[in-house]
Structure formats: structure tokens, C-alpha cells
Tab-separated table of C-alpha atoms (C1' of nucleotides) in Angstrom:
chain	number	residue	atom	x	y	z
A	210	MET	CA	-0.002	-0.006	0.001
A	211	ALA	CA	2.688	2.521	0.881
A	212	LYS	CA	4.646	3.760	-2.050
A	213	ARG	CA	8.132	2.423	-2.296
A	214	VAL	CA	10.776	5.053	-1.950
A	215	SER	CA	13.902	3.352	-3.050
A	216	HIS	CA	15.484	6.581	-4.074
A	217	ARG	CA	15.754	8.406	-0.818
A	218	ASP	CA	14.670	7.117	2.505
A	219	SER	CA	13.137	10.250	3.919
A	220	MET	CA	10.783	11.902	1.490
A	221	CYS	CA	10.685	15.527	0.647
A	222	GLY	CA	8.134	18.040	1.786
A	223	VAL	CA	5.889	17.423	-1.174
A	224	ALA	CA	6.168	13.673	-1.487
A	225	ARG	CA	5.505	12.985	2.161
A	226	PRO	CA	2.031	14.511	2.141
A	227	LEU	CA	1.232	12.840	-1.130
A	228	ASP	CA	2.148	9.516	0.322
A	229	ALA	CA	-0.106	10.114	3.308
A	230	ILE	CA	-3.090	11.064	1.224
A	231	GLY	CA	-2.666	7.864	-0.707
A	232	ASP	CA	-4.506	8.440	-3.930
A	233	TRP	CA	-7.113	10.481	-5.706
A	234	TRP	CA	-10.003	8.645	-4.143
A	235	SER	CA	-8.783	9.689	-0.748
A	236	LEU	CA	-8.804	13.306	-1.732
A	237	LEU	CA	-12.321	12.984	-3.061
A	238	ILE	CA	-13.352	11.393	0.206
A	239	VAL	CA	-11.854	14.325	2.053
A	240	ARG	CA	-13.668	16.709	-0.209
A	241	ASP	CA	-16.936	14.952	0.511
A	242	ALA	CA	-16.142	15.066	4.200
A	243	PHE	CA	-15.787	18.830	3.927
A	244	GLU	CA	-19.229	18.842	2.363
A	245	GLY	CA	-20.567	17.159	5.471
A	246	LEU	CA	-20.645	13.507	4.448
A	247	ARG	CA	-19.826	11.208	7.327
A	248	ARG	CA	-21.076	7.703	6.694
A	249	PHE	CA	-19.582	4.841	4.733
A	250	GLY	CA	-22.660	4.564	2.611
A	251	GLU	CA	-22.781	8.275	1.931
A	252	PHE	CA	-19.242	8.284	0.619
A	253	GLN	CA	-19.878	5.224	-1.440
A	254	LYS	CA	-22.981	6.638	-3.018
A	255	SER	CA	-21.393	9.999	-3.643
A	256	LEU	CA	-18.217	8.673	-5.190
A	257	GLY	CA	-19.493	5.494	-6.760
A	258	LEU	CA	-16.433	3.497	-5.895
A	259	ALA	CA	-16.286	-0.143	-4.871
A	260	LYS	CA	-16.821	-0.812	-1.211
A	261	ASN	CA	-13.537	-2.595	-0.767
A	262	ILE	CA	-11.684	0.381	-2.173
A	263	LEU	CA	-13.571	2.815	-0.007
A	264	SER	CA	-12.855	0.637	2.945
A	265	ALA	CA	-9.147	0.576	2.203
A	266	ARG	CA	-8.990	4.326	1.620
A	267	LEU	CA	-10.817	5.139	4.803
A	268	ARG	CA	-8.478	2.855	6.693
A	269	ASN	CA	-5.538	4.648	5.212
A	270	LEU	CA	-6.941	8.044	6.055
A	271	LEU	CA	-7.528	6.883	9.605
A	272	ALA	CA	-4.022	5.455	9.827
A	273	HIS	CA	-2.566	8.771	8.752
A	274	GLY	CA	-4.658	10.763	11.143
A	275	ILE	CA	-6.503	12.610	8.420
A	276	MET	CA	-9.854	11.257	9.500
A	277	GLU	CA	-11.116	9.613	12.642
A	278	THR	CA	-14.144	7.590	13.556
A	279	VAL	CA	-16.742	8.731	16.007
A	280	LEU	CA	-19.885	7.004	17.112
A	281	ALA	CA	-22.860	8.140	15.104
A	282	ALA	CA	-24.499	11.168	16.603
A	283	ASP	CA	-27.999	10.091	15.611
A	284	GLY	CA	-28.048	7.013	17.778
A	285	SER	CA	-27.620	4.548	14.961
A	286	PRO	CA	-25.209	1.802	15.928
A	287	TYR	CA	-22.696	2.721	13.258
A	288	GLN	CA	-19.658	4.890	13.323
A	289	GLU	CA	-19.030	7.982	11.311
A	290	TYR	CA	-15.894	9.243	9.637
A	291	VAL	CA	-14.933	12.826	10.285
A	292	LEU	CA	-11.926	14.944	9.456
A	293	THR	CA	-9.293	15.559	12.088
A	294	GLU	CA	-7.527	18.881	12.334
A	295	LYS	CA	-4.894	17.468	10.039
A	296	GLY	CA	-7.591	16.542	7.593
A	297	ARG	CA	-9.166	19.966	7.775
A	298	GLY	CA	-5.716	21.319	6.970
A	299	LEU	CA	-6.252	20.008	3.468
A	300	PHE	CA	-8.793	22.695	2.740
A	301	PRO	CA	-6.430	25.057	0.926
A	302	LEU	CA	-5.185	22.212	-1.207
A	303	LEU	CA	-8.701	21.345	-2.269
A	304	VAL	CA	-9.407	24.956	-3.008
A	305	ALA	CA	-6.265	25.177	-5.107
A	306	LEU	CA	-7.319	22.111	-6.999
A	307	ARG	CA	-10.795	23.447	-7.564
A	308	GLN	CA	-9.565	26.820	-8.761
A	309	TRP	CA	-7.112	25.218	-11.122
A	310	GLY	CA	-9.966	23.147	-12.418
A	311	GLU	CA	-12.109	26.206	-12.926
A	312	ASP	CA	-9.334	27.895	-14.847
A	313	PHE	CA	-8.475	25.126	-17.219
A	314	PHE	CA	-11.095	22.414	-17.284
A	315	PHE	CA	-14.319	24.173	-17.991
A	316	GLU	CA	-15.464	26.042	-21.010
A	317	PRO	CA	-16.267	29.648	-20.159
A	318	ASP	CA	-19.964	28.935	-20.556
A	319	GLU	CA	-19.903	25.559	-18.898
A	320	ALA	CA	-21.749	25.394	-15.608
A	321	HIS	CA	-19.838	24.192	-12.598
A	322	VAL	CA	-20.160	24.461	-8.864
A	323	LEU	CA	-18.689	27.469	-7.180
A	324	LEU	CA	-17.099	27.851	-3.809
A	325	VAL	CA	-18.941	30.678	-2.126
A	326	ASP	CA	-18.863	32.596	1.098
A	327	ARG	CA	-21.538	31.208	3.418
A	328	LYS	CA	-22.235	34.657	4.794
A	329	ASN	CA	-23.320	36.289	1.571
A	330	GLY	CA	-23.171	33.678	-1.157
A	331	LEU	CA	-20.504	35.489	-3.129
A	332	PRO	CA	-17.711	33.465	-4.713
A	333	VAL	CA	-14.489	33.468	-2.778
A	334	ARG	CA	-11.376	35.134	-4.170
A	335	ARG	CA	-8.533	33.285	-5.722
A	336	LEU	CA	-5.952	31.796	-3.437
A	337	GLU	CA	-2.861	33.870	-3.477
A	338	LEU	CA	0.585	33.456	-2.113
A	339	ARG	CA	2.167	36.477	-0.514
A	340	ALA	CA	5.665	37.287	0.582
A	341	GLN	CA	6.387	38.606	4.039
A	342	ASP	CA	6.061	42.145	2.752
A	343	GLY	CA	2.615	41.413	1.342
A	344	ARG	CA	3.507	41.228	-2.342
A	345	VAL	CA	1.641	38.559	-4.244
A	346	VAL	CA	4.279	36.180	-5.516
A	347	GLY	CA	4.210	33.531	-8.231
A	348	ALA	CA	6.397	30.558	-8.916
A	349	GLU	CA	9.065	32.662	-10.562
A	350	ASP	CA	9.367	34.877	-7.503
A	351	THR	CA	10.142	32.030	-5.169
A	352	MET	CA	12.660	29.290	-4.661
A	353	VAL	CA	13.108	26.465	-2.224
A	354	ARG	CA	15.981	26.665	0.162
A	355	LEU	CA	17.351	24.480	2.871
A	356	PRO	CA	16.897	26.024	6.278
A	357	SER	CA	19.911	27.749	7.812
A	358	ILE	CA	20.350	24.853	10.185
A	359	ALA	CA	22.231	21.940	8.612
A	360	PRO	CA	19.810	19.362	7.254
A	361	GLU	CA	19.746	15.971	8.991
B	1094	MET	CA	-4.857	4.907	-18.378
B	1095	ALA	CA	-7.712	7.311	-17.770
B	1096	LYS	CA	-9.651	6.613	-14.644
B	1097	ARG	CA	-13.009	5.006	-15.205
B	1098	VAL	CA	-15.889	7.167	-14.145
B	1099	SER	CA	-18.809	4.848	-14.241
B	1100	HIS	CA	-20.654	6.891	-11.693
B	1101	ARG	CA	-21.160	10.132	-13.514
B	1102	ASP	CA	-20.059	10.912	-16.985
B	1103	SER	CA	-18.864	14.428	-16.508
B	1104	MET	CA	-16.621	14.720	-13.517
B	1105	CYS	CA	-16.849	17.387	-10.893
B	1106	GLY	CA	-14.568	20.340	-10.467
B	1107	VAL	CA	-12.214	18.487	-8.213
B	1108	ALA	CA	-12.135	15.115	-9.903
B	1109	ARG	CA	-11.490	16.487	-13.360
B	1110	PRO	CA	-8.188	18.112	-12.460
B	1111	LEU	CA	-7.154	15.057	-10.496
B	1112	ASP	CA	-7.798	12.911	-13.507
B	1113	ALA	CA	-5.679	15.188	-15.678
B	1114	ILE	CA	-2.750	15.191	-13.337
B	1115	GLY	CA	-2.813	11.435	-13.359
B	1116	ASP	CA	-0.942	10.396	-10.265
B	1117	TRP	CA	1.498	11.455	-7.608
B	1118	TRP	CA	4.502	10.993	-9.819
B	1119	SER	CA	3.112	13.536	-12.213
B	1120	LEU	CA	2.809	16.075	-9.486
B	1121	LEU	CA	6.383	15.461	-8.428
B	1122	ILE	CA	7.479	15.897	-12.020
B	1123	VAL	CA	5.645	19.210	-12.113
B	1124	ARG	CA	7.292	20.228	-8.884
B	1125	ASP	CA	10.686	19.425	-10.332
B	1126	ALA	CA	9.789	21.364	-13.433
B	1127	PHE	CA	9.092	24.387	-11.254
B	1128	GLU	CA	12.569	23.921	-9.823
B	1129	GLY	CA	13.971	24.217	-13.290
B	1130	LEU	CA	14.420	20.621	-14.333
B	1131	ARG	CA	13.764	20.082	-17.998
B	1132	ARG	CA	15.353	16.897	-19.242
B	1133	PHE	CA	14.186	13.292	-19.131
B	1134	GLY	CA	17.341	12.245	-17.364
B	1135	GLU	CA	17.118	15.044	-14.836
B	1136	PHE	CA	13.635	14.036	-13.821
B	1137	GLN	CA	14.602	10.441	-13.642
B	1138	LYS	CA	17.594	11.103	-11.443
B	1139	SER	CA	15.704	13.477	-9.223
B	1140	LEU	CA	12.710	11.251	-8.690
B	1141	GLY	CA	14.316	7.852	-8.943
B	1142	LEU	CA	11.435	6.325	-10.820
B	1143	ALA	CA	11.596	3.754	-13.576
B	1144	LYS	CA	12.138	5.111	-17.053
B	1145	ASN	CA	9.024	3.550	-18.469
B	1146	ILE	CA	6.910	5.156	-15.785
B	1147	LEU	CA	8.523	8.523	-16.295
B	1148	SER	CA	7.966	8.156	-19.995
B	1149	ALA	CA	4.293	7.367	-19.500
B	1150	ARG	CA	3.788	10.217	-17.041
B	1151	LEU	CA	5.447	12.765	-19.281
B	1152	ARG	CA	3.324	11.594	-22.150
B	1153	ASN	CA	0.224	12.042	-20.038
B	1154	LEU	CA	1.284	15.514	-18.927
B	1155	LEU	CA	1.887	16.434	-22.549
B	1156	ALA	CA	-1.478	15.001	-23.570
B	1157	HIS	CA	-3.211	17.119	-20.974
B	1158	GLY	CA	-1.378	20.258	-21.912
B	1159	ILE	CA	0.339	20.570	-18.584
B	1160	MET	CA	3.783	20.294	-20.092
B	1161	GLU	CA	5.104	20.669	-23.600
B	1162	THR	CA	8.302	19.721	-25.341
B	1163	VAL	CA	10.724	22.201	-26.781
B	1164	LEU	CA	13.983	21.606	-28.552
B	1165	ALA	CA	16.885	21.794	-26.152
B	1166	ALA	CA	18.191	25.308	-25.775
B	1167	ASP	CA	21.802	24.205	-25.376
B	1168	GLY	CA	22.124	22.730	-28.841
B	1169	SER	CA	21.981	19.127	-27.742
B	1170	PRO	CA	19.835	17.069	-30.070
B	1171	TYR	CA	17.298	16.229	-27.384
B	1172	GLN	CA	14.054	17.791	-26.385
B	1173	GLU	CA	13.170	19.331	-23.085
B	1174	TYR	CA	9.963	19.229	-21.092
B	1175	VAL	CA	8.652	22.518	-19.809
B	1176	LEU	CA	5.486	23.603	-18.091
B	1177	THR	CA	2.753	25.260	-20.081
B	1178	GLU	CA	0.669	28.032	-18.615
B	1179	LYS	CA	-1.789	25.385	-17.464
B	1180	GLY	CA	1.076	23.596	-15.770
B	1181	ARG	CA	2.299	26.744	-14.106
B	1182	GLY	CA	-1.215	27.141	-12.803
B	1183	LEU	CA	-0.485	24.251	-10.485
B	1184	PHE	CA	1.809	26.378	-8.412
B	1185	PRO	CA	-0.715	27.226	-5.687
B	1186	LEU	CA	-1.634	23.567	-5.408
B	1187	LEU	CA	1.984	22.608	-4.834
B	1188	VAL	CA	2.375	25.374	-2.305
B	1189	ALA	CA	-0.735	24.171	-0.490
B	1190	LEU	CA	0.659	20.680	-0.443
B	1191	ARG	CA	3.997	21.841	0.842
B	1192	GLN	CA	2.497	23.957	3.563
B	1193	TRP	CA	0.271	21.132	4.706
B	1194	GLY	CA	3.358	18.962	4.791
B	1195	GLU	CA	5.210	21.497	6.867
B	1196	ASP	CA	2.348	21.669	9.317
B	1197	PHE	CA	1.813	17.990	9.878
B	1198	PHE	CA	4.671	15.905	8.589
B	1199	PHE	CA	7.748	17.339	10.164
B	1200	GLU	CA	8.816	17.412	13.751
B	1201	PRO	CA	9.257	20.983	14.918
B	1202	ASP	CA	13.024	20.502	14.979
B	1203	GLU	CA	13.200	18.510	11.776
B	1204	ALA	CA	14.953	20.278	8.943
B	1205	HIS	CA	13.074	20.671	5.708
B	1206	VAL	CA	13.259	22.871	2.673
B	1207	LEU	CA	11.511	26.169	2.801
B	1208	LEU	CA	9.788	28.110	0.081
B	1209	VAL	CA	11.293	31.569	0.156
B	1210	ASP	CA	10.943	34.877	-1.605
B	1211	ARG	CA	13.656	35.166	-4.218
B	1212	LYS	CA	14.000	38.850	-3.587
B	1213	ASN	CA	15.020	38.678	0.043
B	1214	GLY	CA	15.199	35.023	1.013
B	1215	LEU	CA	12.429	35.291	3.560
B	1216	PRO	CA	9.898	32.487	3.790
B	1217	VAL	CA	6.613	33.182	2.060
B	1218	ARG	CA	3.417	33.561	4.022
B	1219	ARG	CA	0.779	30.922	4.313
B	1220	LEU	CA	-1.709	30.606	1.523
B	1221	GLU	CA	-4.983	32.068	2.565
B	1222	LEU	CA	-8.411	32.100	1.090
B	1223	ARG	CA	-10.303	35.351	1.253
B	1224	ALA	CA	-13.900	36.281	0.630
B	1225	GLN	CA	-14.820	39.148	-1.652
B	1226	ASP	CA	-14.801	41.499	1.306
B	1227	GLY	CA	-11.273	40.461	2.234
B	1228	ARG	CA	-12.045	38.285	5.251
B	1229	VAL	CA	-9.890	35.215	5.542
B	1230	VAL	CA	-12.249	32.261	5.301
B	1231	GLY	CA	-11.864	28.625	6.251
B	1232	ALA	CA	-13.762	25.539	5.211
B	1233	GLU	CA	-16.556	26.210	7.651
B	1234	ASP	CA	-17.142	29.677	6.190
B	1235	THR	CA	-17.702	28.389	2.685
B	1236	MET	CA	-19.963	26.083	0.770
B	1237	VAL	CA	-20.229	24.930	-2.799
B	1238	ARG	CA	-23.140	26.061	-4.838
B	1239	LEU	CA	-24.378	25.564	-8.317
B	1240	PRO	CA	-24.158	28.709	-10.384
B	1241	SER	CA	-27.341	30.734	-10.850
B	1242	ILE	CA	-27.588	29.593	-14.436
B	1243	ALA	CA	-29.145	26.186	-14.788
B	1244	PRO	CA	-26.431	23.485	-14.900
B	1245	GLU	CA	-26.031	21.755	-18.264
C	440	DC	C1'	34.739	4.372	-40.740
C	441	DT	C1'	34.195	2.029	-36.432
C	442	DC	C1'	34.031	1.689	-31.633
C	443	DG	C1'	32.203	3.037	-27.425
C	444	DC	C1'	29.434	5.742	-24.705
C	445	DA	C1'	25.698	9.026	-23.175
C	446	DT	C1'	20.918	10.108	-23.667
C	447	DG	C1'	16.252	8.922	-24.142
C	448	DG	C1'	13.445	6.094	-24.570
C	449	DT	C1'	10.453	1.018	-25.448
C	450	DT	C1'	9.689	-3.898	-24.428
C	451	DT	C1'	9.362	-7.647	-21.383
C	452	DT	C1'	7.875	-9.855	-17.437
C	453	DA	C1'	6.808	-10.550	-12.537
C	454	DA	C1'	4.567	-8.595	-8.678
C	455	DG	C1'	1.177	-5.706	-6.813
C	456	DT	C1'	-3.247	-3.051	-7.084
C	457	DT	C1'	-7.881	-2.334	-8.463
C	458	DG	C1'	-12.667	-3.104	-8.850
C	459	DA	C1'	-17.106	-5.737	-9.446
C	460	DA	C1'	-19.607	-8.915	-7.369
C	461	DA	C1'	-20.498	-12.233	-3.993
C	462	DC	C1'	-20.515	-13.064	0.619
C	463	DC	C1'	-20.798	-12.184	5.769
C	464	DG	C1'	-22.457	-10.344	10.165
C	465	DC	C1'	-24.883	-7.283	12.932
C	466	DT	C1'	-29.090	-4.628	14.238
C	467	DG	C1'	-33.494	-3.198	14.154
C	468	DT	C1'	-38.431	-4.377	12.318
C	469	DG	C1'	-42.713	-6.869	11.088
D	602	DC	C1'	-38.576	-16.077	13.166
D	603	DA	C1'	-37.714	-13.973	8.487
D	604	DC	C1'	-36.041	-10.077	6.355
D	605	DA	C1'	-34.108	-5.768	5.021
D	606	DG	C1'	-30.512	-2.106	5.513
D	607	DC	C1'	-25.927	-0.945	6.648
D	608	DG	C1'	-21.082	-1.689	6.820
D	609	DG	C1'	-17.976	-3.958	5.685
D	610	DT	C1'	-14.510	-8.424	3.932
D	611	DT	C1'	-13.338	-11.950	0.529
D	612	DT	C1'	-12.630	-13.610	-4.026
D	613	DC	C1'	-10.821	-13.432	-8.360
D	614	DA	C1'	-10.015	-11.614	-13.011
D	615	DA	C1'	-8.206	-7.572	-15.233
D	616	DC	C1'	-5.176	-3.956	-15.186
D	617	DT	C1'	-1.093	-1.203	-13.643
D	618	DT	C1'	3.384	-0.739	-11.894
D	619	DA	C1'	8.222	-1.266	-11.683
D	620	DA	C1'	12.834	-3.227	-12.548
D	621	DA	C1'	15.657	-4.669	-15.843
D	622	DA	C1'	16.899	-5.676	-20.352
D	623	DC	C1'	16.898	-4.033	-24.691
D	624	DC	C1'	17.031	-0.633	-28.666
D	625	DA	C1'	17.968	3.694	-31.273
D	626	DT	C1'	20.218	7.954	-32.113
D	627	DG	C1'	23.955	11.184	-32.046
D	628	DC	C1'	28.048	12.230	-30.827
D	629	DG	C1'	33.659	12.134	-30.078
D	630	DA	C1'	37.934	9.508	-30.184
D	631	DG	C1'	41.069	6.561	-32.590
DNA sequence: CTCGCATGGTTTTAAGTTGAAACCGCTGTG
DNA sequence: CACAGCGGTTTCAACTTAAAACCATGCGAG
């Protein structure tokens, strides 16, 4: 199940999260969880994936602390799957994905769901990355650097 | 190669981009491309993945317009793989992934690479999502909604 | 020209993963 | 008790992945 990393034992800051998420299904499960879905059957119906796969993905999300189980609030004897804080931390990633999708995967006139402000129903702004001084920065304005402290 | 979507023919705004990216390797290739890598061999060395897989992933990224090939600038007879505008649009997603990784996958004292402002070397700020009125909003402040126009 | 080597792939083949469907087990209901 | 709904696990065929071997092209050296 875990991806083999023959190349380097400790994965980089991008690969490590990817490995924890597991695969695309997991991300869609998380998205549905943000929408309020909680039950096995709800996820299965929403995503239309095989039960064994859903089962495996949920287990993986639990194992990585992205979701956790709680006893059903409505008294039914089943458990529910909810996002942990770590899982909720994936919100910006999902927004980034959605905005990228809006930009490049829909015709201008093609209808698609919008992420809106609950308070007033207006669409949210685009995600933007800012430097310390508040400038909006793009990929070309940034670089990755090892921290001052020696790595390892 | 393409993921089967038996459930619904046209995929949602999150699934569609995921399908285009393909898999984790592709995202790591894109990340490396942002770092300036361009050549087949560079990607292969950096990622340590099998050549056939790299070949397939690059082909998929090309097919989805995320990368394109150009003739090598340095006069060598080979081609190079560079990000298209669509590919560069993935920058916020990679930043989101990296920041999530920083938050939850590294011990506080564990060294890891930092995304910094090229201008002054200072780390960038956190990505934040804002509403139209400028408020920073989280998952609980937003919802998805169909556009006013009838879908489809 | 020929040899050897670097680059950039493709082919081959075994091992692992996926997914549909069947099955299982529990709980509440008639 | 039978039965239906929910939440899974098991089974098994089909597909994907990955490592390694192989192939092709374009050099530069002898």
C-alpha cells in the first residue's frame, strides 16, 4: 500500500504529504467530508467506488490521522468518519485544485459548482501566495531553500 | 490509463483536475519542473522512478497540456519538457501541499526545505483564502453552490 | 569508418493493485 | 422467526506498476 521510496529514505516536503493522502479517491473522500458527508454509505454513493476500495482508503486516512471515527450522533449503531484537524488542513489544497480546475477544465460557458462565502453567497477570491512584505508572488518569485540549520 | 468514471459521466470540479494530473509521480514531475528541471534524465535522477513510468507520465502531462516539449536550448539534439501556462497554474496547489506537509509531517526541529521569496530570502506567508470582502475564510465559512444559471 | 558511450526512450515480465460482485455479520423491524 | 438495511470483507479476473533488459540515435575519439 505505501509507495516504495527506493530513491531516498526520507521523502521531501511534497512527497510525504502525497504519500499520506494515498490516492485520488482519498482526496475525493476528504472533499466529501468537507461537504458534510460522514457515513460509509454516503461516501460510497457520492463517489461510486467499490466498497472494498472505499474501505481501504478510509483505513488509510484513519491510519494517517486525516480522518477519525466517532460514534454516530443520531443514535444509529454505526460509526461515522470525520476529518481531524490534520484533515481539515487540506482545505487550501482542495481549493487550489478546484480553482485550477475552474481555470483550465471548464469552457467559459460551462456550468460548474462554485465555492462561495456562506455569509453572503458570493464566490471566494482566488488563493494567493504572498511574501512577508505582502507582495503577491508567483512561482518565478520564489525558490526552495534548505533552512539555515544543517539538514539531517 | 484514464480513470473510469462509471458513476457520472462528466466529472466534478475536483475530480477532473485530479484525472488530468494522473498520479503522484506527475505532481512530483511538475514540482521538479518548477525547480527548473527540464530533461528526461534530470527528472529520472531526481525522482528515482523507472524510465518507463517517467515516460508514461510525461506523455500524459503532454497530452493534458500541462507540459510541452521544446527543442533543447543548449544545442543538444534532445528535447526538453517545460510547463505550459496550465502547468504553471499548479503552483498554488503545490504550495498548499507543501504547507500542509510543513504543518503535519515534520517534527518541529526537523529540517526541511523552505519556500522563500527570491528577492530577500524570507519564507513566504501561508496561503490564505479570502472572501470578496477580504475576510480570511476557512472551510466552515464556505460552501459549494451551483451557479445561478441552470447546470447543463 | 568504427568503436564506445551518453541520452532517451520502449519492451518484457513478474509482482502488486484495483474493482465488481458475492458473501458475511450485525441490528433493528414486522 | 424472516427479512431488510448498513457496513464492511473476501474472491478473483483484469489492469497497472516497476525493474531490468533491450534498442535507437547522435556524438567524439582513434
